[in-house]
Amino acid sequence: MSTSTEITSSKSSIENELAATPIVLTIAGSDSGGGAGIQADIKAISATGGYACSVITALTAQNTQGVTGIYPISGEFVEQQLDAVFSDLNVIGVKVGMLSDSDIIHSVAKKIKQYAPQYLVVDPVMVATSGDLLLQASAIDILKSELLPLADVITPNLPEAAALVGGKVPKNEDEMIAMISELRQLGAKSVLLKGGHLEEDTNSTDLLILSDKVERLSNLRINTRNTHGTGCTLSSAIASYLAQGYKLQDAVSLGKEYITQAIIYADKLNIGKGHGPVNHFYSR
């Protein structure tokens, strides 16, 4: 009898442990090369302690050298995927990445409002590391009006931030700081302005823009060309840490530390002929 009780107790304990795994949904495009998009998101969420599920918004013909084709998924089918995930899984955090047109942005925003996940991280993906355009220009206004105001944090890089506020791409940290007021006006609860494009700087400095203050996060810049998928990876890690219960500032700090380590170890991989991916599972 005691053995049966012990087995039942052990089973219950295992079930509770499994149930505690935070579920994080990534809504993004697929990268056939595996370094960015949905593929990078799933790796980052898994490596940082979450359970990853996904909704694909577009298929890309893509590798480390560039994007040669984009095939958008219909808004209707994106909604079907979202209904399937939310109706069954207890999604705590959502990361949104590539949304290639207005129809898909409408669909995603509608379902986010309907299901109201606890945390929403939006990476306003517009340009790939290779320089290829991933978001139609006509869709930017829809993104700003319908989706960004729902976010706990948005994570634009400097070209994306410039596109969102209709300004010039910052060339130094002072010009990043000058964008703060306009970025706050986008309506998200916070903005992580990423300074990775300031390649001449010794450090890679990001600004976490909150409603009442700005926090500066800086790490030594890593000299590597293998940075494919950095934005996808960082935003997914932040969503994963938020879903695990970390406060926003801690989730962002942990996410930045994770992507820094993934970049440090990127050269241990030998993937492709162009900008290779970061090393998501560097600790293994």
PDB file of C-alpha atoms in Angstrom:
ATOM      1  CA  MET A   1       0.000   0.000   0.000  1.00  0.00           C
ATOM      2  CA  SER A   2       2.790   2.415   0.883  1.00  0.00           C
ATOM      3  CA  THR A   3       4.514   1.657  -2.434  1.00  0.00           C
ATOM      4  CA  SER A   4       1.358   2.561  -4.337  1.00  0.00           C
ATOM      5  CA  THR A   5       1.028   5.793  -2.363  1.00  0.00           C
ATOM      6  CA  GLU A   6       4.659   6.643  -3.064  1.00  0.00           C
ATOM      7  CA  ILE A   7       4.194   5.997  -6.795  1.00  0.00           C
ATOM      8  CA  THR A   8       1.049   8.156  -6.893  1.00  0.00           C
ATOM      9  CA  SER A   9       2.805  10.936  -4.989  1.00  0.00           C
ATOM     10  CA  SER A  10       5.817  10.740  -7.287  1.00  0.00           C
ATOM     11  CA  LYS A  11       3.599  10.847 -10.383  1.00  0.00           C
ATOM     12  CA  SER A  12       1.756  13.872  -9.019  1.00  0.00           C
ATOM     13  CA  SER A  13       5.041  15.631  -8.328  1.00  0.00           C
ATOM     14  CA  ILE A  14       6.277  14.969 -11.871  1.00  0.00           C
ATOM     15  CA  GLU A  15       3.001  16.212 -13.365  1.00  0.00           C
ATOM     16  CA  ASN A  16       3.206  19.409 -11.306  1.00  0.00           C
ATOM     17  CA  GLU A  17       6.774  19.979 -12.442  1.00  0.00           C
ATOM     18  CA  LEU A  18       5.836  19.472 -16.072  1.00  0.00           C
ATOM     19  CA  ALA A  19       2.790  21.717 -15.771  1.00  0.00           C
ATOM     20  CA  ALA A  20       4.982  24.481 -14.397  1.00  0.00           C
ATOM     21  CA  THR A  21       6.953  24.775 -17.641  1.00  0.00           C
ATOM     22  CA  PRO A  22       5.979  28.179 -19.056  1.00  0.00           C
ATOM     23  CA  ILE A  23       4.537  28.055 -22.556  1.00  0.00           C
ATOM     24  CA  VAL A  24       5.762  30.723 -24.946  1.00  0.00           C
ATOM     25  CA  LEU A  25       4.244  31.291 -28.370  1.00  0.00           C
ATOM     26  CA  THR A  26       6.288  32.703 -31.212  1.00  0.00           C
ATOM     27  CA  ILE A  27       4.402  34.302 -34.095  1.00  0.00           C
ATOM     28  CA  ALA A  28       6.882  34.851 -36.907  1.00  0.00           C
ATOM     29  CA  GLY A  29       8.200  33.827 -40.290  1.00  0.00           C
ATOM     30  CA  SER A  30      10.127  30.680 -41.075  1.00  0.00           C
ATOM     31  CA  ASP A  31      13.826  30.848 -41.953  1.00  0.00           C
ATOM     32  CA  SER A  32      14.705  27.900 -44.167  1.00  0.00           C
ATOM     33  CA  GLY A  33      18.352  28.345 -43.168  1.00  0.00           C
ATOM     34  CA  GLY A  34      17.469  27.784 -39.518  1.00  0.00           C
ATOM     35  CA  GLY A  35      19.299  30.794 -38.090  1.00  0.00           C
ATOM     36  CA  ALA A  36      16.510  33.332 -37.588  1.00  0.00           C
ATOM     37  CA  GLY A  37      12.720  33.530 -37.450  1.00  0.00           C
ATOM     38  CA  ILE A  38      10.632  30.711 -36.016  1.00  0.00           C
ATOM     39  CA  GLN A  39      13.616  28.367 -35.923  1.00  0.00           C
ATOM     40  CA  ALA A  40      15.750  30.764 -33.850  1.00  0.00           C
ATOM     41  CA  ASP A  41      12.793  31.569 -31.603  1.00  0.00           C
ATOM     42  CA  ILE A  42      12.127  27.931 -30.767  1.00  0.00           C
ATOM     43  CA  LYS A  43      15.803  27.351 -29.992  1.00  0.00           C
ATOM     44  CA  ALA A  44      16.032  30.447 -27.770  1.00  0.00           C
ATOM     45  CA  ILE A  45      12.830  29.702 -25.857  1.00  0.00           C
ATOM     46  CA  SER A  46      13.905  26.111 -25.309  1.00  0.00           C
ATOM     47  CA  ALA A  47      17.437  27.055 -24.245  1.00  0.00           C
ATOM     48  CA  THR A  48      16.174  29.586 -21.695  1.00  0.00           C
ATOM     49  CA  GLY A  49      13.674  27.306 -19.965  1.00  0.00           C
ATOM     50  CA  GLY A  50      10.377  27.702 -21.794  1.00  0.00           C
ATOM     51  CA  TYR A  51       8.198  25.430 -23.907  1.00  0.00           C
ATOM     52  CA  ALA A  52       7.944  26.817 -27.434  1.00  0.00           C
ATOM     53  CA  CYS A  53       4.922  26.669 -29.700  1.00  0.00           C
ATOM     54  CA  SER A  54       4.598  28.545 -32.974  1.00  0.00           C
ATOM     55  CA  VAL A  55       2.388  30.254 -35.519  1.00  0.00           C
ATOM     56  CA  ILE A  56       4.000  30.799 -38.916  1.00  0.00           C
ATOM     57  CA  THR A  57       3.194  34.061 -40.709  1.00  0.00           C
ATOM     58  CA  ALA A  58       5.372  33.626 -43.797  1.00  0.00           C
ATOM     59  CA  LEU A  59       7.695  31.191 -45.499  1.00  0.00           C
ATOM     60  CA  THR A  60      11.044  32.521 -46.634  1.00  0.00           C
ATOM     61  CA  ALA A  61      13.609  31.118 -49.019  1.00  0.00           C
ATOM     62  CA  GLN A  62      16.562  32.178 -46.923  1.00  0.00           C
ATOM     63  CA  ASN A  63      20.062  31.217 -45.875  1.00  0.00           C
ATOM     64  CA  THR A  64      23.084  32.892 -44.302  1.00  0.00           C
ATOM     65  CA  GLN A  65      23.664  34.916 -47.479  1.00  0.00           C
ATOM     66  CA  GLY A  66      20.234  36.474 -47.852  1.00  0.00           C
ATOM     67  CA  VAL A  67      16.534  36.181 -48.595  1.00  0.00           C
ATOM     68  CA  THR A  68      15.586  35.097 -52.117  1.00  0.00           C
ATOM     69  CA  GLY A  69      11.832  34.762 -51.655  1.00  0.00           C
ATOM     70  CA  ILE A  70       8.946  35.438 -49.271  1.00  0.00           C
ATOM     71  CA  TYR A  71       5.599  33.620 -49.356  1.00  0.00           C
ATOM     72  CA  PRO A  72       3.090  35.170 -46.915  1.00  0.00           C
ATOM     73  CA  ILE A  73       0.547  32.966 -45.163  1.00  0.00           C
ATOM     74  CA  SER A  74      -3.035  34.233 -45.409  1.00  0.00           C
ATOM     75  CA  GLY A  75      -4.435  36.147 -42.449  1.00  0.00           C
ATOM     76  CA  GLU A  76      -7.245  33.607 -42.248  1.00  0.00           C
ATOM     77  CA  PHE A  77      -4.847  30.700 -41.797  1.00  0.00           C
ATOM     78  CA  VAL A  78      -2.758  32.658 -39.293  1.00  0.00           C
ATOM     79  CA  GLU A  79      -5.964  33.054 -37.259  1.00  0.00           C
ATOM     80  CA  GLN A  80      -6.638  29.315 -37.522  1.00  0.00           C
ATOM     81  CA  GLN A  81      -3.188  28.579 -36.133  1.00  0.00           C
ATOM     82  CA  LEU A  82      -3.678  31.071 -33.300  1.00  0.00           C
ATOM     83  CA  ASP A  83      -7.056  29.593 -32.375  1.00  0.00           C
ATOM     84  CA  ALA A  84      -5.575  26.091 -32.355  1.00  0.00           C
ATOM     85  CA  VAL A  85      -2.761  27.118 -30.009  1.00  0.00           C
ATOM     86  CA  PHE A  86      -4.692  29.350 -27.605  1.00  0.00           C
ATOM     87  CA  SER A  87      -7.697  27.017 -27.324  1.00  0.00           C
ATOM     88  CA  ASP A  88      -5.524  24.184 -26.047  1.00  0.00           C
ATOM     89  CA  LEU A  89      -2.285  25.526 -24.549  1.00  0.00           C
ATOM     90  CA  ASN A  90      -1.858  27.769 -21.529  1.00  0.00           C
ATOM     91  CA  VAL A  91       0.234  30.388 -23.299  1.00  0.00           C
ATOM     92  CA  ILE A  92       1.871  32.777 -20.820  1.00  0.00           C
ATOM     93  CA  GLY A  93       4.127  34.798 -23.094  1.00  0.00           C
ATOM     94  CA  VAL A  94       3.971  35.716 -26.773  1.00  0.00           C
ATOM     95  CA  LYS A  95       6.769  36.935 -29.009  1.00  0.00           C
ATOM     96  CA  VAL A  96       5.799  38.493 -32.326  1.00  0.00           C
ATOM     97  CA  GLY A  97       8.357  38.747 -35.092  1.00  0.00           C
ATOM     98  CA  MET A  98       7.998  38.965 -38.861  1.00  0.00           C
ATOM     99  CA  LEU A  99       4.564  40.114 -40.044  1.00  0.00           C
ATOM    100  CA  SER A 100       4.931  40.734 -43.750  1.00  0.00           C
ATOM    101  CA  ASP A 101       1.702  42.567 -44.590  1.00  0.00           C
ATOM    102  CA  SER A 102      -1.275  44.486 -43.195  1.00  0.00           C
ATOM    103  CA  ASP A 103      -3.664  41.539 -43.380  1.00  0.00           C
ATOM    104  CA  ILE A 104      -1.486  39.428 -41.095  1.00  0.00           C
ATOM    105  CA  ILE A 105      -0.950  42.311 -38.676  1.00  0.00           C
ATOM    106  CA  HIS A 106      -4.753  42.782 -38.435  1.00  0.00           C
ATOM    107  CA  SER A 107      -5.206  39.070 -37.743  1.00  0.00           C
ATOM    108  CA  VAL A 108      -2.518  38.852 -35.086  1.00  0.00           C
ATOM    109  CA  ALA A 109      -3.671  42.009 -33.291  1.00  0.00           C
ATOM    110  CA  LYS A 110      -7.268  40.779 -33.259  1.00  0.00           C
ATOM    111  CA  LYS A 111      -6.344  37.445 -31.710  1.00  0.00           C
ATOM    112  CA  ILE A 112      -3.964  38.981 -29.171  1.00  0.00           C
ATOM    113  CA  LYS A 113      -6.841  41.176 -27.998  1.00  0.00           C
ATOM    114  CA  GLN A 114      -9.178  38.165 -27.913  1.00  0.00           C
ATOM    115  CA  TYR A 115      -6.923  35.834 -25.925  1.00  0.00           C
ATOM    116  CA  ALA A 116      -5.035  38.476 -23.899  1.00  0.00           C
ATOM    117  CA  PRO A 117      -1.803  36.609 -23.056  1.00  0.00           C
ATOM    118  CA  GLN A 118      -0.056  37.806 -19.916  1.00  0.00           C
ATOM    119  CA  TYR A 119       3.044  39.053 -21.731  1.00  0.00           C
ATOM    120  CA  LEU A 120       3.621  40.336 -25.255  1.00  0.00           C
ATOM    121  CA  VAL A 121       7.029  41.064 -26.765  1.00  0.00           C
ATOM    122  CA  VAL A 122       7.056  42.571 -30.263  1.00  0.00           C
ATOM    123  CA  ASP A 123      10.195  42.541 -32.372  1.00  0.00           C
ATOM    124  CA  PRO A 124       9.228  44.876 -35.262  1.00  0.00           C
ATOM    125  CA  VAL A 125      11.120  42.912 -37.902  1.00  0.00           C
ATOM    126  CA  MET A 126      11.557  44.995 -41.030  1.00  0.00           C
ATOM    127  CA  VAL A 127      15.047  44.288 -42.347  1.00  0.00           C
ATOM    128  CA  ALA A 128      17.112  41.091 -42.269  1.00  0.00           C
ATOM    129  CA  THR A 129      20.788  41.053 -41.239  1.00  0.00           C
ATOM    130  CA  SER A 130      21.574  40.808 -44.957  1.00  0.00           C
ATOM    131  CA  GLY A 131      19.670  44.055 -45.624  1.00  0.00           C
ATOM    132  CA  ASP A 132      16.651  42.430 -47.278  1.00  0.00           C
ATOM    133  CA  LEU A 133      13.265  44.097 -46.643  1.00  0.00           C
ATOM    134  CA  LEU A 134      10.952  41.799 -44.648  1.00  0.00           C
ATOM    135  CA  LEU A 135       7.987  44.119 -43.985  1.00  0.00           C
ATOM    136  CA  GLN A 136       6.018  45.993 -46.623  1.00  0.00           C
ATOM    137  CA  ALA A 137       6.303  49.743 -46.092  1.00  0.00           C
ATOM    138  CA  SER A 138       2.507  50.123 -46.269  1.00  0.00           C
ATOM    139  CA  ALA A 139       2.143  47.856 -43.241  1.00  0.00           C
ATOM    140  CA  ILE A 140       4.237  49.950 -40.860  1.00  0.00           C
ATOM    141  CA  ASP A 141       1.374  52.319 -39.959  1.00  0.00           C
ATOM    142  CA  ILE A 142      -0.892  49.344 -39.209  1.00  0.00           C
ATOM    143  CA  LEU A 143       1.793  47.822 -37.005  1.00  0.00           C
ATOM    144  CA  LYS A 144       2.095  51.084 -35.079  1.00  0.00           C
ATOM    145  CA  SER A 145      -1.625  51.636 -34.606  1.00  0.00           C
ATOM    146  CA  GLU A 146      -2.856  48.096 -33.925  1.00  0.00           C
ATOM    147  CA  LEU A 147      -0.106  45.966 -32.410  1.00  0.00           C
ATOM    148  CA  LEU A 148       2.622  48.014 -30.757  1.00  0.00           C
ATOM    149  CA  PRO A 149       0.277  49.598 -28.164  1.00  0.00           C
ATOM    150  CA  LEU A 150      -0.541  46.080 -26.908  1.00  0.00           C
ATOM    151  CA  ALA A 151       3.086  45.211 -26.156  1.00  0.00           C
ATOM    152  CA  ASP A 152       4.853  45.001 -22.817  1.00  0.00           C
ATOM    153  CA  VAL A 153       8.085  45.682 -24.670  1.00  0.00           C
ATOM    154  CA  ILE A 154       9.097  46.262 -28.280  1.00  0.00           C
ATOM    155  CA  THR A 155      12.665  45.572 -29.392  1.00  0.00           C
ATOM    156  CA  PRO A 156      13.615  47.645 -32.462  1.00  0.00           C
ATOM    157  CA  ASN A 157      17.141  47.938 -33.751  1.00  0.00           C
ATOM    158  CA  LEU A 158      18.272  51.344 -34.983  1.00  0.00           C
ATOM    159  CA  PRO A 159      16.998  51.106 -38.602  1.00  0.00           C
ATOM    160  CA  GLU A 160      13.670  49.749 -37.336  1.00  0.00           C
ATOM    161  CA  ALA A 161      13.365  52.499 -34.729  1.00  0.00           C
ATOM    162  CA  ALA A 162      14.043  55.110 -37.412  1.00  0.00           C
ATOM    163  CA  ALA A 163      11.348  53.616 -39.631  1.00  0.00           C
ATOM    164  CA  LEU A 164       8.852  53.590 -36.759  1.00  0.00           C
ATOM    165  CA  VAL A 165       9.336  57.262 -35.875  1.00  0.00           C
ATOM    166  CA  GLY A 166      10.024  58.490 -39.398  1.00  0.00           C
ATOM    167  CA  GLY A 167      13.519  59.739 -38.607  1.00  0.00           C
ATOM    168  CA  LYS A 168      17.144  59.126 -39.479  1.00  0.00           C
ATOM    169  CA  VAL A 169      19.050  56.077 -38.292  1.00  0.00           C
ATOM    170  CA  PRO A 170      21.063  57.064 -35.175  1.00  0.00           C
ATOM    171  CA  LYS A 171      24.823  57.145 -35.653  1.00  0.00           C
ATOM    172  CA  ASN A 172      25.756  57.373 -31.971  1.00  0.00           C
ATOM    173  CA  GLU A 173      24.339  56.979 -28.495  1.00  0.00           C
ATOM    174  CA  ASP A 174      23.373  60.648 -28.219  1.00  0.00           C
ATOM    175  CA  GLU A 175      21.162  60.252 -31.284  1.00  0.00           C
ATOM    176  CA  MET A 176      19.639  57.128 -29.726  1.00  0.00           C
ATOM    177  CA  ILE A 177      18.776  59.156 -26.641  1.00  0.00           C
ATOM    178  CA  ALA A 178      17.194  61.836 -28.833  1.00  0.00           C
ATOM    179  CA  MET A 179      14.661  59.244 -30.077  1.00  0.00           C
ATOM    180  CA  ILE A 180      13.356  58.348 -26.630  1.00  0.00           C
ATOM    181  CA  SER A 181      10.366  60.693 -26.558  1.00  0.00           C
ATOM    182  CA  GLU A 182       9.117  59.626 -29.997  1.00  0.00           C
ATOM    183  CA  LEU A 183       9.551  55.939 -29.191  1.00  0.00           C
ATOM    184  CA  ARG A 184       7.495  56.339 -26.011  1.00  0.00           C
ATOM    185  CA  GLN A 185       4.705  57.797 -28.124  1.00  0.00           C
ATOM    186  CA  LEU A 186       4.328  54.480 -29.968  1.00  0.00           C
ATOM    187  CA  GLY A 187       2.248  53.305 -26.999  1.00  0.00           C
ATOM    188  CA  ALA A 188       4.100  50.191 -25.840  1.00  0.00           C
ATOM    189  CA  LYS A 189       4.712  49.861 -22.103  1.00  0.00           C
ATOM    190  CA  SER A 190       8.462  49.879 -22.743  1.00  0.00           C
ATOM    191  CA  VAL A 191      10.985  49.946 -25.581  1.00  0.00           C
ATOM    192  CA  LEU A 192      14.327  48.171 -25.801  1.00  0.00           C
ATOM    193  CA  LEU A 193      16.266  50.254 -28.325  1.00  0.00           C
ATOM    194  CA  LYS A 194      19.134  48.085 -29.533  1.00  0.00           C
ATOM    195  CA  GLY A 195      22.419  49.726 -30.426  1.00  0.00           C
ATOM    196  CA  GLY A 196      24.058  46.807 -32.147  1.00  0.00           C
ATOM    197  CA  HIS A 197      24.316  48.695 -35.443  1.00  0.00           C
ATOM    198  CA  LEU A 198      26.799  51.182 -33.949  1.00  0.00           C
ATOM    199  CA  GLU A 199      29.620  48.922 -35.065  1.00  0.00           C
ATOM    200  CA  GLU A 200      32.409  51.416 -34.390  1.00  0.00           C
ATOM    201  CA  ASP A 201      31.578  51.488 -30.668  1.00  0.00           C
ATOM    202  CA  THR A 202      33.644  49.278 -28.364  1.00  0.00           C
ATOM    203  CA  ASN A 203      30.523  48.239 -26.483  1.00  0.00           C
ATOM    204  CA  SER A 204      27.112  47.155 -27.686  1.00  0.00           C
ATOM    205  CA  THR A 205      24.721  49.394 -25.774  1.00  0.00           C
ATOM    206  CA  ASP A 206      20.938  49.103 -25.567  1.00  0.00           C
ATOM    207  CA  LEU A 207      18.504  51.504 -23.927  1.00  0.00           C
ATOM    208  CA  LEU A 208      15.551  50.109 -21.985  1.00  0.00           C
ATOM    209  CA  ILE A 209      13.025  52.933 -22.198  1.00  0.00           C
ATOM    210  CA  LEU A 210      10.409  52.780 -19.451  1.00  0.00           C
ATOM    211  CA  SER A 211       7.585  55.247 -18.845  1.00  0.00           C
ATOM    212  CA  ASP A 212       9.507  57.124 -16.159  1.00  0.00           C
ATOM    213  CA  LYS A 213      13.195  56.313 -16.718  1.00  0.00           C
ATOM    214  CA  VAL A 214      15.774  54.856 -19.067  1.00  0.00           C
ATOM    215  CA  GLU A 215      18.155  52.034 -18.167  1.00  0.00           C
ATOM    216  CA  ARG A 216      21.399  51.560 -20.059  1.00  0.00           C
ATOM    217  CA  LEU A 217      22.562  47.988 -20.775  1.00  0.00           C
ATOM    218  CA  SER A 218      26.044  47.632 -22.187  1.00  0.00           C
ATOM    219  CA  ASN A 219      28.276  44.678 -23.033  1.00  0.00           C
ATOM    220  CA  LEU A 220      31.616  44.441 -24.798  1.00  0.00           C
ATOM    221  CA  ARG A 221      31.056  44.165 -28.558  1.00  0.00           C
ATOM    222  CA  ILE A 222      31.956  40.752 -29.973  1.00  0.00           C
ATOM    223  CA  ASN A 223      33.982  40.740 -33.195  1.00  0.00           C
ATOM    224  CA  THR A 224      32.183  38.161 -35.342  1.00  0.00           C
ATOM    225  CA  ARG A 225      30.229  38.080 -38.584  1.00  0.00           C
ATOM    226  CA  ASN A 226      28.007  35.310 -37.191  1.00  0.00           C
ATOM    227  CA  THR A 227      25.092  37.411 -35.970  1.00  0.00           C
ATOM    228  CA  HIS A 228      22.214  36.033 -38.041  1.00  0.00           C
ATOM    229  CA  GLY A 229      19.061  35.893 -35.917  1.00  0.00           C
ATOM    230  CA  THR A 230      20.259  38.042 -33.016  1.00  0.00           C
ATOM    231  CA  GLY A 231      17.074  40.122 -32.820  1.00  0.00           C
ATOM    232  CA  CYS A 232      14.807  37.090 -33.031  1.00  0.00           C
ATOM    233  CA  THR A 233      16.841  35.324 -30.376  1.00  0.00           C
ATOM    234  CA  LEU A 234      16.912  38.244 -27.933  1.00  0.00           C
ATOM    235  CA  SER A 235      13.184  38.992 -28.126  1.00  0.00           C
ATOM    236  CA  SER A 236      12.321  35.306 -27.712  1.00  0.00           C
ATOM    237  CA  ALA A 237      14.587  34.994 -24.684  1.00  0.00           C
ATOM    238  CA  ILE A 238      12.931  38.037 -23.099  1.00  0.00           C
ATOM    239  CA  ALA A 239       9.478  36.525 -23.690  1.00  0.00           C
ATOM    240  CA  SER A 240      10.679  33.258 -22.164  1.00  0.00           C
ATOM    241  CA  TYR A 241      12.018  34.945 -19.037  1.00  0.00           C
ATOM    242  CA  LEU A 242       8.864  37.048 -18.644  1.00  0.00           C
ATOM    243  CA  ALA A 243       6.768  33.876 -18.865  1.00  0.00           C
ATOM    244  CA  GLN A 244       8.896  32.372 -16.086  1.00  0.00           C
ATOM    245  CA  GLY A 245       7.898  35.223 -13.797  1.00  0.00           C
ATOM    246  CA  TYR A 246      10.875  37.574 -14.025  1.00  0.00           C
ATOM    247  CA  LYS A 247      10.180  41.299 -13.836  1.00  0.00           C
ATOM    248  CA  LEU A 248      10.644  43.213 -17.078  1.00  0.00           C
ATOM    249  CA  GLN A 249      14.027  44.732 -16.223  1.00  0.00           C
ATOM    250  CA  ASP A 250      15.362  41.353 -15.077  1.00  0.00           C
ATOM    251  CA  ALA A 251      13.956  39.553 -18.133  1.00  0.00           C
ATOM    252  CA  VAL A 252      15.610  42.079 -20.441  1.00  0.00           C
ATOM    253  CA  SER A 253      18.917  41.863 -18.565  1.00  0.00           C
ATOM    254  CA  LEU A 254      18.883  38.066 -18.663  1.00  0.00           C
ATOM    255  CA  GLY A 255      17.925  38.136 -22.333  1.00  0.00           C
ATOM    256  CA  LYS A 256      20.834  40.431 -23.172  1.00  0.00           C
ATOM    257  CA  GLU A 257      23.248  38.229 -21.253  1.00  0.00           C
ATOM    258  CA  TYR A 258      21.925  35.172 -23.101  1.00  0.00           C
ATOM    259  CA  ILE A 259      22.319  36.713 -26.564  1.00  0.00           C
ATOM    260  CA  THR A 260      25.783  38.017 -25.634  1.00  0.00           C
ATOM    261  CA  GLN A 261      26.921  34.505 -24.733  1.00  0.00           C
ATOM    262  CA  ALA A 262      25.265  33.070 -27.845  1.00  0.00           C
ATOM    263  CA  ILE A 263      27.254  35.553 -29.961  1.00  0.00           C
ATOM    264  CA  ILE A 264      30.499  34.871 -28.070  1.00  0.00           C
ATOM    265  CA  TYR A 265      30.170  31.173 -28.910  1.00  0.00           C
ATOM    266  CA  ALA A 266      28.832  31.708 -32.443  1.00  0.00           C
ATOM    267  CA  ASP A 267      32.208  31.082 -34.070  1.00  0.00           C
ATOM    268  CA  LYS A 268      32.266  27.565 -32.635  1.00  0.00           C
ATOM    269  CA  LEU A 269      29.623  26.794 -35.236  1.00  0.00           C
ATOM    270  CA  ASN A 270      30.502  26.585 -38.909  1.00  0.00           C
ATOM    271  CA  ILE A 271      27.202  27.208 -40.669  1.00  0.00           C
ATOM    272  CA  GLY A 272      26.839  28.637 -44.162  1.00  0.00           C
ATOM    273  CA  LYS A 273      28.899  30.962 -46.327  1.00  0.00           C
ATOM    274  CA  GLY A 274      27.511  34.301 -45.102  1.00  0.00           C
ATOM    275  CA  HIS A 275      26.361  35.668 -41.754  1.00  0.00           C
ATOM    276  CA  GLY A 276      26.162  32.502 -39.667  1.00  0.00           C
ATOM    277  CA  PRO A 277      23.756  32.000 -36.761  1.00  0.00           C
ATOM    278  CA  VAL A 278      24.428  32.591 -33.097  1.00  0.00           C
ATOM    279  CA  ASN A 279      25.015  29.563 -30.897  1.00  0.00           C
ATOM    280  CA  HIS A 280      21.696  29.086 -29.086  1.00  0.00           C
ATOM    281  CA  PHE A 281      22.839  26.054 -27.137  1.00  0.00           C
ATOM    282  CA  TYR A 282      26.288  27.356 -26.193  1.00  0.00           C
ATOM    283  CA  SER A 283      26.018  25.963 -22.658  1.00  0.00           C
ATOM    284  CA  ARG A 284      25.721  22.351 -23.804  1.00  0.00           C
TER     285      ARG A 284
END
